[in-house]
Amino acid sequence: MPKLKTKSGAKKRFKITGTGKVVYAQSGKRHGMIKRTKKQIRNLRGTTTMFEGDAYNVKKYFLPNG
């Protein structure tokens, strides 16, 4: 069997923590900030952990060696 390769788009977007959770940057802060509320912009800062069902698929198909 050939080795499984990590999807190059996924390695730029996701990171696996020490406990096995998937962390990603929140979307919605690239452009159009003038139409968003200050509260919304504030809450979109930083990273967040992915839900378990989605994280399972990311770890299995996109980051097999992560």
GROMACS .gro file of C-alpha atoms in nm:
model
   66
    1MET     CA    1   0.000   0.000   0.000
    2PRO     CA    2   0.126   0.350  -0.078
    3LYS     CA    3   0.161   0.602   0.199
    4LEU     CA    4  -0.132   0.836   0.264
    5LYS     CA    5  -0.056   1.196   0.187
    6THR     CA    6  -0.192   1.490   0.385
    7LYS     CA    7  -0.415   1.722   0.182
    8SER     CA    8  -0.210   2.039   0.137
    9GLY     CA    9  -0.515   2.264   0.176
   10ALA     CA   10  -0.602   2.101   0.507
   11LYS     CA   11  -0.258   2.139   0.659
   12LYS     CA   12  -0.284   2.514   0.605
   13ARG     CA   13  -0.627   2.537   0.766
   14PHE     CA   14  -0.637   2.286   1.052
   15LYS     CA   15  -0.416   2.189   1.343
   16ILE     CA   16  -0.452   1.893   1.576
   17THR     CA   17  -0.402   1.965   1.947
   18GLY     CA   18  -0.227   1.740   2.194
   19THR     CA   19  -0.557   1.593   2.310
   20GLY     CA   20  -0.663   1.514   1.952
   21LYS     CA   21  -0.904   1.801   1.889
   22VAL     CA   22  -0.903   1.990   1.559
   23VAL     CA   23  -0.849   2.367   1.580
   24TYR     CA   24  -0.928   2.607   1.298
   25ALA     CA   25  -0.945   2.983   1.236
   26GLN     CA   26  -1.296   3.123   1.227
   27SER     CA   27  -1.439   3.240   0.897
   28GLY     CA   28  -1.599   3.572   0.814
   29LYS     CA   29  -1.316   3.820   0.875
   30ARG     CA   30  -1.151   3.857   0.534
   31HIS     CA   31  -1.356   4.142   0.392
   32GLY     CA   32  -1.682   4.329   0.442
   33MET     CA   33  -1.604   4.431   0.798
   34ILE     CA   34  -1.810   4.749   0.767
   35LYS     CA   35  -2.136   4.554   0.753
   36ARG     CA   36  -2.053   4.338   1.055
   37THR     CA   37  -2.125   4.451   1.408
   38LYS     CA   38  -1.841   4.521   1.650
   39LYS     CA   39  -1.958   4.231   1.865
   40GLN     CA   40  -1.948   3.994   1.571
   41ILE     CA   41  -1.595   4.101   1.474
   42ARG     CA   42  -1.482   4.061   1.836
   43ASN     CA   43  -1.631   3.713   1.866
   44LEU     CA   44  -1.464   3.596   1.543
   45ARG     CA   45  -1.113   3.653   1.681
   46GLY     CA   46  -0.873   3.368   1.732
   47THR     CA   47  -0.933   2.999   1.679
   48THR     CA   48  -1.202   2.754   1.783
   49THR     CA   49  -1.231   2.378   1.816
   50MET     CA   50  -1.425   2.179   1.561
   51PHE     CA   51  -1.728   1.966   1.643
   52GLU     CA   52  -1.646   1.599   1.695
   53GLY     CA   53  -1.830   1.470   1.389
   54ASP     CA   54  -1.654   1.709   1.154
   55ALA     CA   55  -1.321   1.662   1.330
   56TYR     CA   56  -1.343   1.287   1.278
   57ASN     CA   57  -1.370   1.334   0.902
   58VAL     CA   58  -1.087   1.589   0.891
   59LYS     CA   59  -0.854   1.360   1.085
   60LYS     CA   60  -0.948   1.052   0.882
   61TYR     CA   61  -0.946   1.188   0.526
   62PHE     CA   62  -0.745   1.510   0.523
   63LEU     CA   63  -0.486   1.476   0.802
   64PRO     CA   64  -0.421   1.101   0.823
   65ASN     CA   65  -0.071   1.146   0.970
   66GLY     CA   66  -0.165   1.432   1.204
   0.00000   0.00000   0.00000
